[in-house]
XYZ file of C-alpha atoms in Angstrom:
611
model
C -15.999 17.070 -28.906
C -16.885 20.423 -27.352
C -15.478 21.007 -23.924
C -19.043 22.072 -22.469
C -20.303 18.199 -23.219
C -17.353 16.688 -21.398
C -17.604 15.667 -17.782
C -14.721 14.124 -15.650
C -15.400 12.378 -12.357
C -14.106 9.936 -9.882
C -16.089 7.471 -7.722
C -14.978 7.495 -4.118
C -15.966 5.326 -1.104
C -14.856 3.375 1.722
C -13.600 -0.177 0.958
C -16.399 -2.592 -0.164
C -19.178 -0.024 -0.453
C -19.891 -0.813 -4.196
C -17.776 1.398 -6.281
C -16.697 -1.205 -8.875
C -20.454 -2.457 -8.994
C -21.712 0.947 -9.722
C -19.064 1.411 -12.432
C -20.328 -1.909 -13.982
C -23.897 -0.550 -14.014
C -22.757 2.824 -15.687
C -20.835 0.822 -18.421
C -24.021 -1.259 -19.086
C -26.520 1.697 -18.973
C -24.221 3.602 -21.506
C -23.764 0.426 -23.447
C -19.967 0.942 -23.733
C -19.629 -2.789 -23.350
C -21.609 -5.456 -25.094
C -23.598 -7.705 -22.901
C -21.688 -10.754 -24.122
C -18.388 -9.110 -22.813
C -19.838 -7.906 -19.471
C -18.558 -9.474 -16.284
C -18.746 -8.273 -12.492
C -16.033 -5.777 -11.531
C -14.963 -5.317 -15.113
C -12.584 -2.439 -14.275
C -10.786 -4.461 -11.717
C -8.268 -5.997 -14.285
C -5.892 -7.564 -12.028
C -6.373 -11.270 -10.933
C -5.461 -10.071 -7.429
C -8.206 -7.324 -7.363
C -10.790 -9.862 -8.578
C -9.482 -12.553 -5.778
C -9.609 -10.256 -2.858
C -12.607 -8.137 -4.107
C -10.822 -4.870 -3.722
C -9.657 -2.135 -6.068
C -5.889 -1.670 -6.104
C -5.234 0.608 -9.131
C -7.512 3.435 -10.232
C -8.943 2.487 -13.646
C -10.102 5.228 -16.190
C -12.852 4.575 -18.812
C -14.741 6.902 -21.379
C -18.571 6.437 -21.981
C -21.178 8.289 -24.025
C -24.467 9.116 -22.455
C -27.371 10.879 -24.063
C -28.952 13.101 -21.322
C -32.677 13.970 -21.001
C -32.084 17.383 -22.755
C -31.310 15.232 -26.009
C -27.590 16.005 -25.925
C -24.752 13.364 -25.997
C -22.129 13.979 -23.201
C -18.641 12.415 -23.088
C -18.124 11.254 -19.460
C -14.669 10.178 -18.193
C -14.979 7.800 -15.111
C -12.146 6.985 -12.948
C -12.795 4.235 -10.311
C -10.593 4.493 -7.136
C -9.452 2.181 -4.440
C -11.123 2.394 -1.036
C -8.350 1.190 1.408
C -6.453 3.500 3.616
C -3.128 2.222 2.161
C -4.085 3.481 -1.384
C -5.175 7.109 -0.578
C -2.228 8.343 -2.650
C -3.793 6.563 -5.667
C -7.196 8.350 -5.063
C -5.439 11.771 -4.626
C -3.811 11.509 -8.016
C -7.152 10.587 -9.675
C -8.965 13.275 -8.013
C -6.560 15.906 -9.551
C -7.745 14.560 -13.028
C -11.425 15.315 -12.316
C -13.809 18.231 -11.752
C -16.407 16.211 -9.719
C -16.749 12.859 -7.654
C -19.477 10.514 -6.642
C -19.410 9.842 -2.978
C -20.698 6.176 -2.598
C -21.924 5.366 0.953
C -23.258 1.812 1.948
C -26.922 2.175 3.146
C -26.496 -0.701 5.630
C -23.022 0.177 7.106
C -23.165 4.112 6.971
C -20.264 6.566 7.142
C -16.966 4.899 7.810
C -13.381 6.193 8.199
C -12.408 5.944 4.628
C -15.519 7.863 3.675
C -14.626 10.617 5.693
C -11.167 10.704 4.617
C -11.971 10.558 0.754
C -14.638 13.271 1.291
C -11.943 15.648 2.641
C -9.551 14.862 -0.219
C -12.194 15.672 -2.762
C -13.194 18.878 -0.972
C -9.537 19.824 -0.681
C -9.155 19.306 -4.384
C -12.091 21.678 -5.059
C -14.327 19.048 -6.757
C -18.102 18.985 -6.870
C -19.370 16.087 -4.493
C -22.584 14.126 -5.488
C -23.431 11.840 -2.295
C -25.197 8.428 -3.181
C -26.667 5.764 -0.918
C -25.828 2.456 -2.507
C -27.142 -0.961 -1.683
C -30.742 0.246 -0.831
C -32.041 -3.121 -1.975
C -30.333 -4.793 0.877
C -32.763 -6.048 3.949
C -30.390 -4.320 6.339
C -30.304 -1.018 4.642
C -31.306 2.032 6.626
C -31.482 4.948 4.210
C -32.961 7.569 6.456
C -30.427 7.010 9.180
C -27.365 6.883 6.781
C -28.664 9.774 4.807
C -28.527 11.858 8.042
C -24.813 10.792 8.744
C -23.925 11.835 5.113
C -25.787 15.109 5.314
C -23.891 16.039 8.461
C -20.600 15.010 6.906
C -20.866 17.169 3.777
C -23.428 19.868 4.942
C -26.302 19.072 2.489
C -29.953 18.414 3.227
C -30.371 14.453 3.627
C -33.528 14.547 1.510
C -31.478 15.507 -1.424
C -29.098 12.574 -1.304
C -29.519 10.045 -4.083
C -30.739 6.406 -3.398
C -29.358 3.911 -5.672
C -28.644 0.278 -6.046
C -25.335 -0.835 -7.951
C -26.538 -4.351 -7.940
C -29.877 -3.942 -9.655
C -29.166 -0.650 -11.460
C -31.968 1.367 -9.757
C -31.373 5.103 -9.798
C -28.178 4.862 -11.812
C -29.747 6.947 -14.549
C -30.581 9.701 -12.024
C -26.775 9.773 -11.012
C -25.739 10.414 -14.519
C -28.304 13.156 -14.937
C -27.128 14.732 -11.573
C -23.451 14.471 -12.733
C -24.232 16.388 -16.054
C -26.122 18.941 -14.055
C -23.870 19.623 -11.248
C -20.418 18.786 -12.264
C -18.618 21.671 -14.203
C -17.109 20.918 -17.697
C -13.339 21.197 -18.203
C -12.144 24.758 -18.272
C -8.879 24.502 -20.106
C -7.737 26.553 -23.194
C -8.476 24.294 -26.173
C -6.369 26.743 -28.483
C -3.703 27.423 -26.178
C -0.213 25.327 -25.943
C -0.818 21.815 -25.200
C -0.375 20.667 -21.478
C -1.322 17.295 -20.110
C -1.026 15.912 -16.630
C 0.219 12.128 -16.193
C -1.887 10.965 -13.445
C -1.066 7.159 -13.954
C 1.204 4.971 -15.940
C 2.124 1.451 -16.466
C 4.901 -0.692 -18.366
C 4.223 -2.927 -21.387
C 6.779 -5.231 -22.169
C 6.527 -4.661 -26.094
C 5.341 -0.903 -26.107
C 7.078 0.549 -23.318
C 5.819 2.965 -20.753
C 2.180 3.824 -21.337
C 1.172 7.246 -19.656
C -2.469 7.863 -18.478
C -3.080 11.519 -19.225
C -5.513 14.333 -18.658
C -5.319 16.933 -21.270
C -5.824 20.267 -19.678
C -4.985 22.682 -22.633
C -4.480 22.340 -26.296
C -4.345 19.238 -28.412
C -1.992 16.309 -28.632
C -1.915 14.417 -31.975
C -0.330 11.225 -33.096
C 3.346 11.604 -34.457
C 3.851 15.007 -32.555
C 7.058 15.576 -30.606
C 6.438 16.005 -26.958
C 8.494 16.977 -23.829
C 8.103 16.062 -20.169
C 8.571 19.560 -18.241
C 9.927 18.060 -14.994
C 12.352 15.364 -16.265
C 13.338 16.895 -19.590
C 12.497 13.873 -21.468
C 11.900 14.297 -25.170
C 9.960 11.708 -27.478
C 7.239 11.352 -30.229
C 3.872 10.074 -29.805
C 3.701 6.606 -31.306
C -0.036 5.948 -30.336
C -2.608 7.906 -28.607
C -6.104 6.951 -27.607
C -8.878 6.501 -24.963
C -10.058 3.701 -22.658
C -13.408 2.178 -23.522
C -12.585 0.195 -21.479
C -9.972 -1.445 -23.708
C -7.437 0.966 -25.204
C -8.783 2.272 -28.313
C -6.413 4.399 -30.649
C -7.655 7.916 -31.876
C -5.908 10.544 -33.961
C -5.852 13.316 -31.232
C -6.876 14.045 -27.578
C -8.183 17.540 -26.919
C -8.413 19.762 -23.949
C -10.600 18.270 -21.253
C -10.249 14.648 -22.404
C -8.692 11.637 -20.567
C -6.789 8.899 -22.374
C -3.389 7.332 -22.872
C -0.239 8.243 -24.862
C 2.561 5.763 -25.839
C 6.029 6.952 -26.696
C 8.067 3.821 -27.065
C 10.132 4.775 -24.223
C 11.668 1.658 -22.430
C 13.460 3.452 -19.402
C 10.671 3.665 -16.730
C 12.466 6.587 -15.071
C 11.838 8.892 -18.027
C 8.167 9.546 -17.631
C 7.137 10.191 -13.994
C 3.568 10.195 -12.642
C 2.668 13.998 -11.701
C 4.852 15.500 -14.677
C 3.451 17.724 -17.170
C 3.631 16.841 -20.949
C 3.788 19.508 -23.614
C 4.258 19.471 -27.371
C 7.765 20.880 -28.613
C 8.758 22.703 -31.769
C 10.968 20.462 -33.854
C 12.617 20.957 -37.246
C 11.765 18.210 -39.706
C 13.722 19.620 -42.739
C 15.750 22.736 -43.873
C 13.720 25.878 -42.924
C 10.509 23.928 -42.009
C 9.185 23.550 -38.672
C 6.382 21.386 -37.261
C 4.366 20.955 -34.052
C 2.642 23.438 -31.869
C 3.671 26.119 -29.331
C 5.518 24.825 -26.363
C 4.041 25.523 -22.946
C 6.375 27.078 -20.336
C 4.388 26.817 -17.173
C 3.890 23.272 -15.712
C 0.790 22.076 -14.092
C 0.737 21.576 -10.387
C 1.974 18.070 -9.826
C 1.500 15.747 -6.831
C 3.145 16.041 -3.338
C 6.040 13.523 -3.121
C 4.630 10.307 -1.372
C 6.370 9.343 1.934
C 6.716 5.716 2.515
C 5.418 4.590 6.115
C 6.521 1.109 6.393
C 9.808 -0.641 5.336
C 10.557 -4.187 4.891
C 13.436 -6.174 3.255
C 12.577 -8.340 0.268
C 15.181 -11.170 -0.448
C 14.965 -13.607 -3.214
C 15.199 -17.345 -1.915
C 17.283 -18.179 -4.837
C 20.198 -15.753 -4.898
C 20.413 -15.981 -8.753
C 17.005 -14.232 -8.940
C 18.608 -10.970 -7.374
C 18.962 -9.098 -10.928
C 15.395 -10.228 -11.755
C 13.970 -8.783 -8.616
C 15.816 -5.601 -9.409
C 14.127 -5.313 -12.860
C 10.697 -6.261 -11.432
C 10.986 -3.437 -8.905
C 11.864 -0.995 -11.518
C 8.909 -1.820 -13.601
C 6.615 -1.956 -10.640
C 7.547 1.459 -9.468
C 6.233 2.903 -12.805
C 2.794 1.280 -12.132
C 2.925 1.915 -8.456
C 4.462 5.491 -7.608
C 4.161 5.028 -3.799
C 6.761 2.381 -3.793
C 10.341 2.982 -2.996
C 13.427 0.708 -2.939
C 17.089 0.594 -2.345
C 19.557 -2.298 -2.328
C 20.626 -3.937 1.113
C 22.719 -6.886 2.327
C 22.062 -9.104 5.069
C 24.517 -11.625 6.624
C 21.538 -14.233 7.073
C 19.642 -13.601 3.818
C 22.140 -12.410 1.296
C 21.594 -9.664 -1.367
C 18.071 -8.122 -1.472
C 16.187 -4.751 -1.322
C 14.975 -2.445 1.557
C 11.517 -1.405 0.200
C 9.141 1.433 1.374
C 5.434 0.912 1.539
C 2.307 3.036 2.522
C 1.017 0.159 4.755
C 0.885 -3.328 5.513
C -1.873 -4.126 2.881
C 0.325 -2.264 0.255
C 3.426 -4.390 1.241
C 1.373 -7.716 0.886
C 0.106 -6.658 -2.426
C 3.513 -5.503 -3.811
C 5.121 -8.868 -2.611
C 2.069 -10.950 -4.075
C 2.465 -8.773 -7.530
C 6.222 -9.520 -7.634
C 5.767 -13.235 -7.061
C 2.774 -13.567 -9.568
C 3.696 -11.230 -12.398
C 7.390 -11.666 -12.408
C 7.593 -15.327 -11.185
C 9.913 -14.786 -8.184
C 10.116 -16.529 -4.811
C 10.692 -13.830 -2.101
C 11.205 -13.651 1.695
C 9.958 -10.612 3.567
C 11.704 -9.561 6.816
C 9.847 -7.951 9.692
C 8.154 -4.591 8.771
C 9.661 -1.584 10.457
C 9.215 2.177 10.389
C 11.475 5.068 9.965
C 13.528 6.310 13.132
C 15.235 9.708 13.382
C 18.318 9.369 15.782
C 20.305 12.122 17.405
C 23.883 10.942 18.416
C 25.818 12.118 21.406
C 28.036 14.301 18.905
C 25.034 16.149 17.688
C 24.874 14.199 14.310
C 21.396 13.249 12.866
C 20.591 9.874 11.249
C 17.608 8.448 9.449
C 17.338 4.745 10.157
C 14.959 2.525 8.010
C 16.528 -0.844 9.046
C 16.787 -1.919 12.774
C 20.279 -3.485 11.919
C 21.582 -0.089 11.071
C 20.625 1.374 14.504
C 23.934 2.704 16.159
C 25.428 1.560 19.323
C 23.251 2.370 22.417
C 25.977 4.262 24.176
C 26.275 6.906 21.262
C 22.592 7.627 21.072
C 21.226 10.828 22.517
C 17.546 10.477 21.355
C 15.302 8.346 19.177
C 12.330 9.878 17.397
C 9.682 7.634 15.995
C 6.638 8.709 13.477
C 3.248 9.159 15.156
C -0.044 9.167 13.289
C -3.481 10.708 14.081
C -5.959 7.694 13.900
C -9.650 8.092 13.243
C -11.694 5.050 14.264
C -15.394 4.766 13.672
C -17.233 2.037 15.530
C -20.604 1.217 16.994
C -21.057 2.585 20.509
C -20.970 -0.760 22.295
C -17.430 -1.463 21.180
C -16.028 1.970 22.416
C -14.402 -0.053 25.519
C -12.828 -2.659 23.245
C -11.329 0.140 20.935
C -10.088 2.146 23.878
C -8.354 -0.774 25.480
C -6.573 -1.786 22.290
C -5.379 1.717 21.664
C -4.043 1.919 25.328
C -2.192 -1.174 24.860
C -0.347 0.282 21.823
C 0.674 3.521 23.486
C -2.193 5.534 22.192
C -3.099 8.913 23.588
C -6.799 9.754 23.356
C -7.324 13.008 21.503
C -11.132 13.289 20.907
C -14.445 11.569 20.632
C -17.644 12.440 19.336
C -21.130 10.794 18.151
C -21.760 10.680 14.385
C -25.300 9.415 15.210
C -26.769 7.750 18.423
C -25.277 4.500 17.395
C -21.905 5.342 15.932
C -18.812 6.929 17.548
C -15.671 8.452 15.997
C -12.617 8.116 18.406
C -9.260 10.075 17.635
C -6.139 8.734 18.975
C -2.559 9.771 18.713
C -0.609 6.394 18.125
C 2.888 5.456 17.227
C 3.095 4.132 13.784
C 5.372 1.199 14.930
C 2.517 0.000 16.974
C -0.130 -0.193 14.185
C 1.760 -1.557 11.086
C 1.959 -5.257 12.210
C -1.530 -6.467 13.354
C -3.427 -3.319 14.732
C -6.062 -3.485 11.964
C -6.693 -7.239 12.366
C -6.888 -6.712 16.211
C -9.445 -3.952 15.655
C -11.661 -5.918 13.345
C -11.660 -9.122 15.643
C -12.379 -6.875 18.756
C -15.391 -5.116 17.102
C -16.731 -8.024 15.194
C -15.676 -6.292 12.029
C -17.719 -3.202 12.384
C -14.838 -0.731 13.050
C -13.067 1.320 10.329
C -9.862 2.899 10.585
C -8.168 5.995 8.867
C -4.871 7.570 9.622
C -2.455 10.158 8.629
C 1.079 11.041 9.786
C 1.345 13.764 12.374
C 5.088 13.990 12.958
C 8.193 12.515 14.761
C 8.141 12.269 18.583
C 10.924 11.133 20.994
C 10.375 7.777 22.623
C 12.149 5.504 24.937
C 13.231 2.867 22.203
C 15.639 0.195 22.291
C 17.219 -2.076 19.619
C 16.577 -5.825 20.399
C 19.109 -8.174 18.891
C 18.725 -11.922 18.466
C 21.851 -14.031 18.988
C 22.140 -17.570 17.702
C 24.948 -19.569 19.194
C 26.426 -16.087 20.197
C 26.116 -14.624 16.601
C 23.838 -11.867 16.041
C 21.157 -12.379 13.190
C 20.693 -9.075 11.594
C 17.521 -9.869 10.012
C 15.779 -10.720 13.255
C 16.629 -7.382 14.855
C 13.981 -4.931 15.822
C 13.555 -1.708 17.472
C 10.886 -1.809 20.319
C 9.714 0.301 23.287
C 11.788 -0.369 26.310
C 8.680 -1.336 28.484
C 7.861 -4.085 26.019
C 11.311 -5.264 25.102
C 11.410 -8.073 27.776
C 8.004 -9.614 26.960
C 8.740 -9.592 23.135
C 12.305 -10.905 23.826
C 10.802 -13.969 25.661
C 8.086 -14.447 23.069
C 10.453 -14.245 20.318
C 13.208 -16.713 21.743
C 10.391 -19.396 22.602
C 9.031 -19.154 19.108
C 12.397 -19.444 17.471
C 13.358 -22.480 19.695
C 10.291 -24.286 18.059
C 11.467 -23.242 14.368
C 15.038 -23.710 14.519
C 16.213 -27.455 13.884
C 18.141 -29.382 16.448
C 21.895 -29.781 15.933
C 24.566 -32.147 17.228
C 25.430 -29.457 19.950
C 23.286 -27.126 22.095
C 22.255 -23.932 20.351
C 21.535 -21.079 22.810
C 18.949 -18.311 21.372
C 19.287 -15.238 23.294
C 17.484 -11.819 23.089
C 19.655 -8.683 23.975
C 19.508 -4.986 24.368
C 23.147 -4.061 23.739
C 25.552 -6.290 25.809
C 22.484 -7.073 28.318
C 20.863 -10.552 27.580
C 17.148 -10.283 28.583
C 15.934 -13.786 27.463
C 17.267 -16.929 26.518
C 16.112 -20.331 25.213
C 18.234 -23.453 24.240
C 17.795 -25.728 21.284
C 18.847 -29.166 22.695
C 21.327 -31.118 21.027
C 20.496 -34.681 19.615
C 21.676 -37.327 22.203
C 23.719 -40.372 21.091
C 23.808 -43.281 23.670
C 27.430 -43.927 23.371
C 27.417 -46.080 26.348
C 24.709 -48.523 25.076
C 27.458 -51.448 24.458
C 28.864 -51.057 28.121
C 27.127 -53.894 29.891
C 28.481 -53.711 33.534
C 32.191 -52.911 33.818
C 33.780 -50.070 35.601
C 32.256 -46.786 35.668
C 35.265 -45.048 34.490
C 34.875 -46.714 31.140
C 31.475 -44.951 30.552
C 32.907 -41.689 31.789
C 35.543 -41.999 29.453
C 33.205 -42.447 26.498
C 31.038 -39.570 27.630
C 33.989 -37.243 27.947
C 35.071 -38.259 24.492
C 31.585 -37.352 23.002
C 31.514 -33.984 24.860
C 34.880 -33.115 23.337
C 33.483 -34.021 19.822
C 30.439 -31.785 20.377
C 32.684 -28.967 21.583
C 34.718 -29.070 18.564
C 31.543 -29.289 16.356
C 30.148 -26.149 17.991
C 33.501 -24.414 17.113
C 33.235 -25.081 13.188
C 29.262 -25.614 12.928
C 27.136 -22.768 11.685
C 23.418 -22.622 12.627
C 21.174 -22.527 9.427
C 18.204 -20.328 9.913
C 15.185 -21.845 8.012
C 12.540 -19.551 6.549
C 10.024 -20.451 9.018
C 12.099 -18.700 11.781
C 11.899 -15.329 9.949
C 8.063 -15.757 9.997
C 8.005 -16.412 13.626
C 8.928 -12.539 13.999
C 5.621 -11.736 11.917
C 3.598 -13.844 14.158
C 4.515 -11.833 17.258
C 1.406 -9.722 17.307
C -0.986 -12.687 17.454
C 0.081 -13.423 21.063
């Protein structure tokens, strides 16, 4: 198809503002999916997405639409996630488009992720088309919300489209506006072939499936291709488009979005963000096939930096190799995940994984358990620390148990974030109180409208990874929204809090905390562990310590055996002798006994924030 009749666009919005529902209506209106195959949230293909009602993976689909000018246009739609943890997924999708539909809930208005995604689209140089969704709701306030959106993007409020993804009202006008305002792709259809890999997945039978946006030239089935960053060379086994199922075609031309299968089984050979080009190959004596090879790669993606680290250990140690294979395959599908092997005295062999946030961590763990049939135990989430030692050496610490001896530490720096919280004005006090509790520094506040306030705080990342979002929602009755970005590393007065069971440190229960909070956390943690650790035949002391200094202690009392039950009357020395004998036995047991830490004890650490 001629490039002038192609439009590539994304749908961006805050979580739960109706992106997937709008995508359903577009598929219906363009008759891409037959009525009998239609279901709600059609593009959310994962069971996990449907259960939670959120989009986790960006999904691409091609539709044909006959516009009012009588021409048929080819539209490539990419539906993106809305949660702050999946911002990287959104930025990759925007790189494959020329325009974006900004969807805002007409009842809830502009939220934190709306602002963040708008700036992402503006930075990517996309044409933004704002829409007010859910105007059929009784609580919708289109005039107020249109004012907020107009102020955000600098457009007159009257020009903002009012639609309903549920009923389909106004969806036709959205497509007309897209065709009128979004520029067609501007690649060179006759130049050397170049395509950007904006996503990928692993198929057990067909290998790596790369989702590509062709920028220049043409890719044909059977051609030889090369990945410019990794140098991987392969042949195209299959090429096609999403409609929304995979549909094979003979070729993909400049401006089109589709998939490409090479049969590669090694997931590291085709990276998201790489540029594909055709390569010249010799098929016989003196004969050459394939097109001209491109020399200039496309601008890729910035390297994603994990924010939260956590240990994943298989409950059955035999599953270690399966977990490694599962992580290798999942990394291809989720470029933001990073992992490296680690060993724990308490939990055995496992992997230290890096995530973008707590929801991302939860989703990855659940996907590993469901899709690869594994039983996993996750340790306490922590962040990355930069440590300067007294001898001038610099260290990066991802795991609290790797923290060096306190005497050799000159300075510890932790990551800080710039948080943007949008909430109704009556909850300003509650939000400020929460941020002050988490060592936040107030950096700004302004009213988006007479009812809604945007608060800016600088917060330590370690304070928000565990339960900050839950607390924010509960204190504002669910009305507040949060967006954040990393602002850099700053020095803090941090200490490593160790947990000792019967005098032995348990590495998986260590954590790095602020000195002011260490005593309170140590006391809470020892109390929780006392309830979770089973009683033994001897007393088990549970201690929280900073270095050699014990700051809190609880004791799991021993089982008592009434050894003097049979001594009716008689001399007191007989009773003392029996009790002394029992005491010796318990002492000997304590020397050879080892306290088994149940899984519930590790979960006690995760519940610390609920206090």
